[in-house]
Each structure stands twice: as C-alpha cells, then as structure tokens.
Coordinates of C-alpha atoms in Angstrom, one line a residue:
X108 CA 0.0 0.0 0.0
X109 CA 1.3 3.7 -0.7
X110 CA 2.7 5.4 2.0
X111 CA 2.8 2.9 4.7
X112 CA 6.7 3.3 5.2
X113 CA 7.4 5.3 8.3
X114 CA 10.1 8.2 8.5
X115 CA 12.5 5.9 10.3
X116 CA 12.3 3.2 7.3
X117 CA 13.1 5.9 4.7
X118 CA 16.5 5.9 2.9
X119 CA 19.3 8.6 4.5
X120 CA 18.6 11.7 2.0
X121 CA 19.4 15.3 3.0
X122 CA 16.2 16.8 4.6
X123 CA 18.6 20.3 4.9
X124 CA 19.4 22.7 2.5
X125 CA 23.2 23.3 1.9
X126 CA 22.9 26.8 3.8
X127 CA 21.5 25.0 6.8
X128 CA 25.3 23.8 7.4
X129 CA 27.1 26.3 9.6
X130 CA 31.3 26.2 9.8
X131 CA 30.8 23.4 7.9
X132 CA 29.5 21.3 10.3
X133 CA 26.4 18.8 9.7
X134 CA 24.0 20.0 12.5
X135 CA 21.2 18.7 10.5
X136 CA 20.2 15.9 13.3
X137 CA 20.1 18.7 15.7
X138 CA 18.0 20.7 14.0
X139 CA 15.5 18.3 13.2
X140 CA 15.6 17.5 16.9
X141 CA 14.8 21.3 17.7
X142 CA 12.0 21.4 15.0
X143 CA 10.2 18.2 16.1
X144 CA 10.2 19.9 19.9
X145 CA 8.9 22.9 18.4
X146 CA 6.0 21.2 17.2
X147 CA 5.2 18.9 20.1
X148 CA 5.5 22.2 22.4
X149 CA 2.8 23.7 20.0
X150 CA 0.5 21.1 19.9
X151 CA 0.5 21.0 23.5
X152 CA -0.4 25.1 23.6
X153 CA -3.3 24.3 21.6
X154 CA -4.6 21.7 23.3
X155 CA -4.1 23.2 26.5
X156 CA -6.1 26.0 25.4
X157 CA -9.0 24.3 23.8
X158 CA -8.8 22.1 27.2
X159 CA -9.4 25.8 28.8
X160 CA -12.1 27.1 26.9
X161 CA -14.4 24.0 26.6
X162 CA -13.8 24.0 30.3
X163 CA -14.8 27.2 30.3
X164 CA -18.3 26.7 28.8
X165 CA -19.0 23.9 30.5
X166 CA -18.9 25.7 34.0
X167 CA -20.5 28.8 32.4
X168 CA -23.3 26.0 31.1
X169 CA -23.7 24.6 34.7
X170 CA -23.8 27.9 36.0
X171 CA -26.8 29.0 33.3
X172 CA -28.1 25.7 34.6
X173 CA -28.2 26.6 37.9
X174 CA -29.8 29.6 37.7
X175 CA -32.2 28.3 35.5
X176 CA -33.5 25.4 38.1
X177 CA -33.4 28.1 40.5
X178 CA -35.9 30.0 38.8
X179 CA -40.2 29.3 38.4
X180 CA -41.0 26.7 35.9
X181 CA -41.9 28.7 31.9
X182 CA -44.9 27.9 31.1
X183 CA -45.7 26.4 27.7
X184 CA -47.6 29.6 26.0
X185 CA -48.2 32.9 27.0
X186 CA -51.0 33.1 29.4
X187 CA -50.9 36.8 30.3
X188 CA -53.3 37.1 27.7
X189 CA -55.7 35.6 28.9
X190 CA -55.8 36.7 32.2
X191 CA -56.2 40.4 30.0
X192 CA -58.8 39.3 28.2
X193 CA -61.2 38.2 31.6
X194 CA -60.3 41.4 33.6
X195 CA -61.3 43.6 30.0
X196 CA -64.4 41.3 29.4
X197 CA -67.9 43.5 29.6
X198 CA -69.9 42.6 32.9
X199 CA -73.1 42.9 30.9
X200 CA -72.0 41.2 27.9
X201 CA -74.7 38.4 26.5
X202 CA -72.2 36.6 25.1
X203 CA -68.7 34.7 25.0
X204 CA -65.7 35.5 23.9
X205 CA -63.7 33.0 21.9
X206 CA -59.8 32.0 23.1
X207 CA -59.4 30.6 20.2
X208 CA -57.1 31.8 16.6
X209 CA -58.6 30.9 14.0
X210 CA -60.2 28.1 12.2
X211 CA -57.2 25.6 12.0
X212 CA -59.2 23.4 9.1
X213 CA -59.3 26.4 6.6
X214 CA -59.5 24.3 3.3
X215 CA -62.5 22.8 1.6
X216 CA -62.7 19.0 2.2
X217 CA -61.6 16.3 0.2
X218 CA -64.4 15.1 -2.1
X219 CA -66.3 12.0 -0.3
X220 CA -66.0 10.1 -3.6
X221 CA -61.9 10.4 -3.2
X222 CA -61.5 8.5 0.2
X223 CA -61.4 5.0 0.7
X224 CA -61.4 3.3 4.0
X225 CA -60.3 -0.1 4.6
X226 CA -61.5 -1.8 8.0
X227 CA -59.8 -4.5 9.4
X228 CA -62.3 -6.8 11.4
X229 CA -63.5 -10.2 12.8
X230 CA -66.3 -11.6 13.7
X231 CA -65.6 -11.0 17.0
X232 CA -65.9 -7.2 16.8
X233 CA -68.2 -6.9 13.9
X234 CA -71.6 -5.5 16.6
X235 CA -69.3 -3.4 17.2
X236 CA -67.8 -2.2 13.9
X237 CA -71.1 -1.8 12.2
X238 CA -72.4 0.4 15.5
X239 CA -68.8 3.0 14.4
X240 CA -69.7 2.7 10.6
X241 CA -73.7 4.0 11.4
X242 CA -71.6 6.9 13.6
X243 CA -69.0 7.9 11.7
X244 CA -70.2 7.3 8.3
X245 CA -73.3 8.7 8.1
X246 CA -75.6 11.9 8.6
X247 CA -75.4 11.4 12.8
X248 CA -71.7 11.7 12.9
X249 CA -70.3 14.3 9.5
X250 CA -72.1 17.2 8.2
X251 CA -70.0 16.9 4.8
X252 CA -72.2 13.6 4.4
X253 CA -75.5 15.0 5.7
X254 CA -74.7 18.0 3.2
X255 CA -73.7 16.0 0.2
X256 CA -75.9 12.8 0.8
X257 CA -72.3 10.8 -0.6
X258 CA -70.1 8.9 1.3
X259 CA -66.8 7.5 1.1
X260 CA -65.9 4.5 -0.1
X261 CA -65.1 1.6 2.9
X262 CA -64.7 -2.1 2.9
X263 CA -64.8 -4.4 5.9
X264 CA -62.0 -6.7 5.6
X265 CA -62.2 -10.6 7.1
X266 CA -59.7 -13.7 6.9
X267 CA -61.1 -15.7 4.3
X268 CA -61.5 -19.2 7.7
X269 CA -63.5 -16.3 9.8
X270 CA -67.1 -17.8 10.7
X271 CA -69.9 -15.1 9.4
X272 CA -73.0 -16.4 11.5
X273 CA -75.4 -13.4 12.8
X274 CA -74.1 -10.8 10.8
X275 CA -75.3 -7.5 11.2
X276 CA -78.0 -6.4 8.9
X277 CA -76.8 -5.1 5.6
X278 CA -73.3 -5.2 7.1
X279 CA -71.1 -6.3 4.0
X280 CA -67.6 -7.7 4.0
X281 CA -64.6 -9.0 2.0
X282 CA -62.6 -11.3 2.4
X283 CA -58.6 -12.2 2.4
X284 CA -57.2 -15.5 1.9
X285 CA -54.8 -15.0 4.8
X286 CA -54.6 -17.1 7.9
X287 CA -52.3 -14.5 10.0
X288 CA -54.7 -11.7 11.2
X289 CA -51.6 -9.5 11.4
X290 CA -50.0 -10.8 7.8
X291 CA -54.1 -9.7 6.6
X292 CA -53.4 -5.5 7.0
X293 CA -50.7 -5.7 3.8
X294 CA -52.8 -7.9 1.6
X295 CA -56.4 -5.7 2.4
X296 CA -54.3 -2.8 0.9
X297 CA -53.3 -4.5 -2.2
X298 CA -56.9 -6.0 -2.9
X299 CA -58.8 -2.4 -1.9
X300 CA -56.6 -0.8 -4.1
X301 CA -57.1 -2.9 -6.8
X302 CA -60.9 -2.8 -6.7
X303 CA -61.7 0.9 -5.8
X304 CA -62.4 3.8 -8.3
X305 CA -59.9 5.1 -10.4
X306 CA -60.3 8.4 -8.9
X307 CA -59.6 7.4 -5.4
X308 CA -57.0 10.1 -4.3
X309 CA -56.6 8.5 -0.9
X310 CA -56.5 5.0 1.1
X311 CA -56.9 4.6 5.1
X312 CA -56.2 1.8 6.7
X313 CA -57.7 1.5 10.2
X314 CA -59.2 -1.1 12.9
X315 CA -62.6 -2.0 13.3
X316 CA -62.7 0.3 16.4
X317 CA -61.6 3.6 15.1
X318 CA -63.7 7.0 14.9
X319 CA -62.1 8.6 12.2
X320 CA -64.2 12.5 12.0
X321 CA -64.9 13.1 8.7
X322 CA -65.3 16.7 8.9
X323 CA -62.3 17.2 10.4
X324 CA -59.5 14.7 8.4
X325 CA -61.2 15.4 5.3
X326 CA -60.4 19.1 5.1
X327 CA -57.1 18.0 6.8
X328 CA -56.0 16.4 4.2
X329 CA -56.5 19.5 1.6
X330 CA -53.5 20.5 2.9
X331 CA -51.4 18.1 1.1
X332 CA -51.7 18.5 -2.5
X333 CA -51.5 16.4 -6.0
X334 CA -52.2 12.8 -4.1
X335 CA -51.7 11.0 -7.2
X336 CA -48.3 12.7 -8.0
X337 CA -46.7 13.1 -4.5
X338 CA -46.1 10.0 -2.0
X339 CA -47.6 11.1 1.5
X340 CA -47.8 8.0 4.3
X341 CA -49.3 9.7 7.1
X342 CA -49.8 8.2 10.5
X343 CA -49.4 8.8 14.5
X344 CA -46.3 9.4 15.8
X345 CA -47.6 6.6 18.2
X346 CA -48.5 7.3 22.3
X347 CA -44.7 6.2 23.3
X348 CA -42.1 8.8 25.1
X349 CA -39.2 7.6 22.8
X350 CA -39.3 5.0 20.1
X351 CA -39.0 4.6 16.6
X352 CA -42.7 6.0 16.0
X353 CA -43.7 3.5 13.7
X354 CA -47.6 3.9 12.9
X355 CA -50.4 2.2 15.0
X356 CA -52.9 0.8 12.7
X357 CA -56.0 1.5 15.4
X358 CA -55.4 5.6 14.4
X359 CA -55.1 4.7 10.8
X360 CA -52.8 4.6 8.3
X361 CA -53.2 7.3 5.3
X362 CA -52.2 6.5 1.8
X363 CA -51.8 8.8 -1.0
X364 CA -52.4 7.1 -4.4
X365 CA -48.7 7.6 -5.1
X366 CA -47.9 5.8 -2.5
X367 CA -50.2 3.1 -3.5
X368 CA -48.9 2.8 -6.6
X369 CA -45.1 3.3 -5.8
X370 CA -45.2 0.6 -2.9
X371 CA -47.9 -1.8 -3.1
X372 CA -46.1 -3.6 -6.5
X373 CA -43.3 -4.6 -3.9
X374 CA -45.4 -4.7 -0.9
X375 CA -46.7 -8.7 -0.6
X376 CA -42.4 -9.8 -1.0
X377 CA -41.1 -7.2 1.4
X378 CA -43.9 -7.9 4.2
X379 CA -43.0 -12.1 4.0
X380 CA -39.2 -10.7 4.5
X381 CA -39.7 -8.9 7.4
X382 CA -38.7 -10.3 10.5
X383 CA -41.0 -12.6 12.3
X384 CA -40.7 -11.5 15.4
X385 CA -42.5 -8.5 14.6
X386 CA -46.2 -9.6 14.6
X387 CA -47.9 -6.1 14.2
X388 CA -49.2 -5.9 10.6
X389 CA -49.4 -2.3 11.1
X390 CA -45.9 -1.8 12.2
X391 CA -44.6 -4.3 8.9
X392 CA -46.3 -2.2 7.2
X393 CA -44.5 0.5 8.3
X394 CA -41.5 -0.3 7.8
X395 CA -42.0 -2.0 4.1
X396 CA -42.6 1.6 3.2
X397 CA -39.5 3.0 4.8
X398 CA -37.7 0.6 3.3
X399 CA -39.2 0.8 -0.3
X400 CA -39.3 4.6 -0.5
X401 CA -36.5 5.0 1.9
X402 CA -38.1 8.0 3.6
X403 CA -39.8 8.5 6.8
X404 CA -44.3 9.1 6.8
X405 CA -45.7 12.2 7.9
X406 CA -46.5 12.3 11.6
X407 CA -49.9 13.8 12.3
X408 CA -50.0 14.1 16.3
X409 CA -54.1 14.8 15.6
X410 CA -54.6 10.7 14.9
X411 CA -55.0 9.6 18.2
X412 CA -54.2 6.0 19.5
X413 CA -55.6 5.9 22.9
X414 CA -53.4 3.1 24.8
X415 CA -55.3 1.1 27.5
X416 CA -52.6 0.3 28.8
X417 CA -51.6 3.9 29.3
X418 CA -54.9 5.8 30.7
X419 CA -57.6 5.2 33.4
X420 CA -60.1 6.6 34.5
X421 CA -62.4 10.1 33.7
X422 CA -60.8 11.9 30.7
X423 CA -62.0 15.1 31.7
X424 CA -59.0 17.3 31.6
X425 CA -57.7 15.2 28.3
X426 CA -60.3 16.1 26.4
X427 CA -60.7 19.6 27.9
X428 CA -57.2 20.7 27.8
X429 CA -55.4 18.3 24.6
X430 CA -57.7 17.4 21.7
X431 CA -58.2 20.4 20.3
X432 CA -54.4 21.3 21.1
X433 CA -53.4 18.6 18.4
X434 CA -56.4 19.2 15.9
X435 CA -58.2 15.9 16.6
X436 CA -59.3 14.0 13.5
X437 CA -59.3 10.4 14.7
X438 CA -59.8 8.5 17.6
X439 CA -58.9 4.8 18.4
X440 CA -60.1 3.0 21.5
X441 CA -63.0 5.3 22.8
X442 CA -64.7 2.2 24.0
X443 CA -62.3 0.3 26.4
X444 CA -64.1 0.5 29.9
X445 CA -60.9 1.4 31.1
X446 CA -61.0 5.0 30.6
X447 CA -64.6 7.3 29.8
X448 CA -64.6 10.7 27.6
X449 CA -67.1 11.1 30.4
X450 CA -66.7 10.9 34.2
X451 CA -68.2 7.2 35.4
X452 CA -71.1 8.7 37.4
X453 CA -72.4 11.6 34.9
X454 CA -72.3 8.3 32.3
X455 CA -74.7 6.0 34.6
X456 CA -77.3 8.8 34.8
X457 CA -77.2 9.7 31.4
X458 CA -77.7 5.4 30.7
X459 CA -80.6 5.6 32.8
X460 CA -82.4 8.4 31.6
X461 CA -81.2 7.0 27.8
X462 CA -80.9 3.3 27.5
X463 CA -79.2 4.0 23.7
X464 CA -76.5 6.5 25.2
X465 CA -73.0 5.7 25.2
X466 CA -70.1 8.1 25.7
X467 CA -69.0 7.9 22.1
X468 CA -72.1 8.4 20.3
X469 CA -73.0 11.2 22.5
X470 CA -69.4 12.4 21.9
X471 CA -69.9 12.2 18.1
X472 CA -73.2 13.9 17.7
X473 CA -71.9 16.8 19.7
X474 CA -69.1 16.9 17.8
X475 CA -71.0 17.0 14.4
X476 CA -73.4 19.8 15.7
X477 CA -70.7 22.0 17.5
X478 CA -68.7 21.9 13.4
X479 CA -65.9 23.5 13.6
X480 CA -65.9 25.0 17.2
X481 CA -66.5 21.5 18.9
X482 CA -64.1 21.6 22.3
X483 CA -63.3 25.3 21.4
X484 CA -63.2 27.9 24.0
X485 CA -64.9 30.7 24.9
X486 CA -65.2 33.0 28.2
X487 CA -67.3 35.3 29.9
X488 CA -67.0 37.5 32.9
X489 CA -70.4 37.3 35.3
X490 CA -71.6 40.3 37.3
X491 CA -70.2 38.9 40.1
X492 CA -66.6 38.8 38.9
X493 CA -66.8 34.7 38.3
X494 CA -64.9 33.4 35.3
X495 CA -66.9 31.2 32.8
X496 CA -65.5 28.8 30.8
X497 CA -66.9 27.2 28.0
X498 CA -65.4 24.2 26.2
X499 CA -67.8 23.5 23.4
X500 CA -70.3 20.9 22.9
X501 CA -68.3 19.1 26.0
X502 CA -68.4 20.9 29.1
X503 CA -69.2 24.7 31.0
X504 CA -67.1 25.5 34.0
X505 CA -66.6 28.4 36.5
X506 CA -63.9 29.6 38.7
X507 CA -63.7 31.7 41.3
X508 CA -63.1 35.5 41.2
X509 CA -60.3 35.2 43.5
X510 CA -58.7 32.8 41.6
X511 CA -57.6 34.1 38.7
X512 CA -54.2 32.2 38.6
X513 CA -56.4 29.1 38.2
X514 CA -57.6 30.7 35.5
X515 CA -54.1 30.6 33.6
X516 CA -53.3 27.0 35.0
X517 CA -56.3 25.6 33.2
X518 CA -56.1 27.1 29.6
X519 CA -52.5 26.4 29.1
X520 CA -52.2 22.8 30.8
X521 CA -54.3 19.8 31.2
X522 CA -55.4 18.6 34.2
X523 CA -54.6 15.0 35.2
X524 CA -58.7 14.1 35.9
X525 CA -57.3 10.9 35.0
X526 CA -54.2 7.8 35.8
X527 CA -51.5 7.3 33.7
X528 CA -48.7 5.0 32.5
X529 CA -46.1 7.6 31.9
X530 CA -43.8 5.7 29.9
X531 CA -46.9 5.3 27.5
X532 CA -47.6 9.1 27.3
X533 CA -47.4 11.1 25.0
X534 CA -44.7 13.6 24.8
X535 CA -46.7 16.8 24.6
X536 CA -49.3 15.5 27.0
X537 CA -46.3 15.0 29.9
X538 CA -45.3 18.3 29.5
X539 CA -48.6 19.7 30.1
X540 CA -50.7 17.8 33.2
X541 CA -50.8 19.0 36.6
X542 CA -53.1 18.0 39.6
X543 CA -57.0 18.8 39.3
X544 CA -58.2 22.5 40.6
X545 CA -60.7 21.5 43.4
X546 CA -62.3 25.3 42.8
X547 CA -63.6 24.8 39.3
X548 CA -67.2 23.9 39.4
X549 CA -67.9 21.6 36.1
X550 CA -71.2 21.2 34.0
X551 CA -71.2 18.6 31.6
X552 CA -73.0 18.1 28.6
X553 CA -76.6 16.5 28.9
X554 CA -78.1 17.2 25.3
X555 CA -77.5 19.3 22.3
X556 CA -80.4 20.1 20.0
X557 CA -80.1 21.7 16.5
X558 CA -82.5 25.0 16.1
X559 CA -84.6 23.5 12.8
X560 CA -85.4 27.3 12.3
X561 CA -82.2 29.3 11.8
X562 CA -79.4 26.9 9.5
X563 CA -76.3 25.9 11.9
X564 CA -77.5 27.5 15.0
X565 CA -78.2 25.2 18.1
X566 CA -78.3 24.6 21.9
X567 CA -76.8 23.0 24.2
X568 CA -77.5 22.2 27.8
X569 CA -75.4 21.3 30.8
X570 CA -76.1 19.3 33.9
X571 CA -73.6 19.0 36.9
X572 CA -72.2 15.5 37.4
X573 CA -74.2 14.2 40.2
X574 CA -77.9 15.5 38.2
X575 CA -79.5 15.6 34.9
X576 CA -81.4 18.5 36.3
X577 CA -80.0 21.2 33.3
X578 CA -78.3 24.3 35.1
X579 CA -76.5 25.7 32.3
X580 CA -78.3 26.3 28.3
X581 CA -76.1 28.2 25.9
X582 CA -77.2 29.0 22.2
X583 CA -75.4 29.3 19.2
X584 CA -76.5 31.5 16.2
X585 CA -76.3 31.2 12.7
X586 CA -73.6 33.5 13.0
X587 CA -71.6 31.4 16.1
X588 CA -72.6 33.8 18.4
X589 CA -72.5 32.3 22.1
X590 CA -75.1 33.5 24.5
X591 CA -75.6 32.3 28.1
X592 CA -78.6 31.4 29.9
X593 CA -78.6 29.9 33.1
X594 CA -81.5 27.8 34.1
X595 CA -80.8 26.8 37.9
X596 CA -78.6 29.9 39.3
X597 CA -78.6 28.1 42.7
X598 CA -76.7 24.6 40.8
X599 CA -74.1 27.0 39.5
X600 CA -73.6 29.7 42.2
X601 CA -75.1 28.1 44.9
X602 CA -77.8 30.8 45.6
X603 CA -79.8 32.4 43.5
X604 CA -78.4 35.1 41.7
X605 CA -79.7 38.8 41.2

C-alpha cells in the first residue's frame, strides 16, 4: 500500500538545505531534533487552550443551569393574555368570547368520492364495527355527508376461515385469503386498491374500532396536494415517550395514491421478508414503506391512538385541555371501559335516563353539531366577577373571582382528571398535566339540540355530574354567536343570583 513506510524506514537523503550547514558542520540531526520539539511544544499550547475554553463553557453551562433550576418553571404559551382578556371582558356582555385563533381546518374537504377506508375486522368485533360505521359514516356523525348525501368509499376486511353467522343487517364484507390476522393489514391494501375507483386520491387503513371525524380529516388532508403525484404515508407518531414512532394501525394509516402505486407492487415480497418476530401488521407495514421509499411518513399528532394500557379513569382534563391542542381528526379506543370521555357517574345517569346512550355516540353527535368550534373555548366575565368557561359541545365551568391564577393553570395545561402510565404518554401531554383545581365547578354536557329554524345555530344544555337537572343552556346563532342562559342559578352559584 502507498505510504505505509514510516520516517525511520526511509532511505538517509538530506532533509537540509546546503545553507542549513554552519562552519561546515552537519547539525542537521540537531536541527530536526529542535524542529520536532517545536511542534510537540505547539501542539501542547493548543490543546491546552482548547482544554481551557471548553472547560470554560462547560462551568458557564452549569452555571446558566443553575440559575435556570433556581428560577419558576416557563410555562408552555403565554398566558398573560388571557388573564387580559377576563379582567377587559364587559360585565353585561350576552355573550362569549372566543380563546381561540382561528379556524385551524381552513380548506375545503376532500371530495367523499376520493376516500377510501379499509376496515380490518372479525367476527368477534363486527356489533361493534357496524355500530362505528352508522356513527361515523353517516348523517349522525359528518355534516359533509349529511350536506352532500355521498359517502366514502369503505370495505370491511375478514380472513377468508373467519365464521360469518349473525351478521349484522346489511353489514357487508370481504374477504382475504390469509390465515395470520396481522400478515391480513398488507394484503387488504393490495386487494382495496385494486378494486376501488380510479379516482380514489386517498386510502386509510384503520381497525374496526376507530372513529375517524370526517369533517375534520377530510379538510385535513387538503393540505397536502396532488395525491396521485406526490407520495404522503401519514400516520401517528404513536402514544410512546421515545421509540422509533412506527404507525399504529387502530389511528389509521393514510395513503396517497402515489404511495399506492409506488409501494404496493413490492409490498406482498417485502412484508414475507420482514422479520417474524414483529407480529404487528401495522408496524410491517410500516417499515415496508420505509424501506421501499426509503423515507420517513408524515406524523400527524391529531390521529390519536388511545393506549389502555396507558390511561384510566375520567378523561375530563384530556379532552378539555389536549384534543383540540393537536387538531383531533381520529380516535382509536373510545370504548375500552378502562377510561370514559365522560366521568363514570355523569355516564350511569345519562344510561338511565337513555338506555341508547354511550359516551362515544353522545361524543360524536356533539361533535357533528358543534362543526368546527366542537371543544373550542370561549369565556365570559359574570356580574359577580366569576370566570366562565366554555369548552364547546363538552363541558361549562366556573372559577372563582379570586382565583384568577387558576384561570391561567387551566387554559394552558391539562389537568390530570385521569391515571397514567407515563412511559406510554405522550410527549406533549407529559409536559402539560398537573393536579385537578378543586375550585372549578364543572357542568357537563346532557343534550345538544339543533335550532330547525335558523341553519347551523343550536343549543346545548349542561347538567352538573351528580344530576340531569339542566343548570347551564347556551345558544349558538347562525352566525356562532354564544349566548348564556342559566337555568338553575342556585346549581351554579349556589344561591340564586340577582
């Protein structure tokens, strides 16, 4: 190899000019000597000074750490602004003021005609899947269907050995000659994509046990443009602290038909490559895509995987303080027993006054009747200086005159109504929780009715948890106006007020 000899194996040459010869004696062994000191002595100088300067930051680091433990905790936004806002907010006012920005779906929707939805289900499940598809995919749960009268395209996907005794009524299925359940999410993809429209712009692949809001994802996705030129995989960044993110099927999977197309001819030989050991047809499917396209999908923190491992209990403050932060557009797991949108007790009386109700399908009809300001905020000042909060089509809260810093707690964090696995939290959410304010009074939502005389206006009524006895009935105009109109003063204040 060139250049391996060392200085000591070269021939003897002159590494002196003549001139370096004084008196005409040969100090050329000296001088190298001199000349190799020289540079060890400056090396050493340089090192010891970067050795001084990076210790140097370091302790001015520590120090800037120091003081920074040492002083209060930032809060994630600005909250002075709010607290502004409720000391300048009219006493006599009829209605509420929104916290909010703006309108974070500003797009039209994606054409009904340009989705398809691919279910994964068994017989097990399939009460339950055809109960989601009447919500979700249909006039009770999306006003772009109710509107339109289409829907999107969807297809209920079975192994081909899966028993299909008591079927739901006109509840329809395919099938897929594939024994592994998991092995079953890569071939559904190939054979929905081969039988839909030509004009499908987008695929999503989901469990039998997802909510996916149409009027929400659908203008979501008008944000990414020219499906069937550009690739887009777009899934959850998944409910984990650290990880790889790889996509959990339960929130969906979103395909663009350029994606399709680029990955699905390779998709059945990478997915029978992938290691064994990884069971989760969502996750193979994951990472067949990474490794055909080598690139990374889209995150979309708004496609939420509910882990029951992860929460228990009354998701009050989740749903209050975090959905709307991320721009909610699909649920998974809103049934698991484990954990209710609404606290246990409030649920049980709403049961027994309805024997149809369930949290979710009260969830989703509010949800479709609120539009575009469901869990949005708006606030009001009462004569008496108390702070009202209203989270949209969910829940009505006040708080104490004399406590406005609960005030600022509330809107900028979410309050940990519920039991966690932290390790299975999500990032954002950790950052956020802190322990339930015992001076918030909370009204939660009993019934919402739509005003069949003005278009888009309706009410909506609020009972405290431990009564269906209505204390609180706001209405919305046709031009989302809030107005407040309390029914029981004495539930809310606890007297009657003047």
């Amino acid at each position: 190899m060139r250049y391996k000899n060392r200085l000591d194996d070269m021939p003897n040459v002159a590494l002196f000019s003549p001139n370096e010869y004084i008196n005409g004696d040969d100090f050329s062994g000296t001088t190298f000597e001199i000349i190799r000191c020289g540079v060890v002595f400056v090396v050493f100088i340089i090192l010891f000074s970067l050795s001084y300067y990076l210790y140097g930051q370091h302790n001015n680091k520590s120090n800037s750490r120091q003081m920074i433990n040492s002083q209060s905790p930032v809060p994630i936004s600005n909250t002075t602004s709010y607290i502004h806002r409720f000391i300048d907010l009219p006493k006599n006012s009829l209605y509420f003021t929104p916290l909010f920005q703006k309108n974070p779906f500003p797009l039209p929707p994606v054409s009904l005609d340009r989705i398809s939805f691919m279910i994964s289900s068994s017989p097990a499940s399939a009460k339950l899947c055809d109960r989601y598809l009447k919500m979700w995919n249909s006039e009770f749960g999306s006003n772009i269907i109710k509107n339109t009268g289409m829907k999107p395209h969807h297809t209920v996907y079975w192994r081909t050995e899966d028993e299909s005794e008591n079927l739901p009524k006109d509840y329809q299925i395919d099938r897929i000659n594939e024994s592994n359940y998991h092995f079953k999410w890569a071939y559904m993809i190939i054979e929905n994509f081969k039988n839909v429209p030509n004009n499908v712009d987008w695929f999503v692949a989901m469990d039998d046990d997802t909510l996916p809001f149409l009027d929400r994802l659908l203008p979501a996705l008008s944000k990414y443009p020219n499906p069937r030129d550009e690739i887009y995989y777009i899934h959850s960044p998944g409910e984990r602290k650290s990880g790889t993110h790889t996509g959990n099927g339960g929130s969906g999977h979103i395909m663009s038909r350029k994606w399709a197309e680029t990955v699905i001819p390779s998709l059945k030989e990478c997915n029978s490559h992938i290691m064994k050991r990884i069971k989760n047809g969502d996750i193979r499917l994951d990472l067949c895509s990474r490794r055909i396209l080598d690139q990374l999908p889209t995150y979309d923190y708004g496609l939420f995987h509910m882990d029951p491992k992860g929460f228990k209990g009354d998701l009050t403050g989740f749903v209050e303080g975090f959905l709307d932060r991320m721009n909610f557009k699909v649920i998974h797991h809103m049934e698991k027993y484990i954990y209710y949108l609404f606290p246990k007790s409030f649920g049980r009386l709403m049961m027994n006054n309805d024997i149809n109700y369930t949290h979710t399908k009260h969830f989703v009809k509010s949800a479709r009747i609120s539009g575009d300001l469901f869990l949005k905020r708006f606030a009001m000042r009462g004569q008496d200086d108390t702070y009202y909060i209203l989270n949209m089509g969910y829940s009505f809260i006040t708080i104490p005159r004399t406590n406005k810093t609960a005030i600022d707690v509330y809107l900028n964090n979410v309050e940990s109504t519920f039991t966690f696995t932290e390790s299975l939290l999500y990032d954002e959410l950790n950052t956020l929780l802190v322990p339930p304010n015992q001076e918030i009074k909370r009204f939660y939502l009993k019934n919402v009715i739509e005003d069949s005389l003005h278009p888009f206006a309706y009410w909506q009524e609020f009972s405290p948890i431990d009564s269906l006895n209505v204390a609180v009935r706001i209405y919305v105009d046709s031009y989302q106006r809030v107005s407040l109109n309390f029914l029981n003063a004495t539930l809310v204040h606890g007297q009657e007020s003047t």
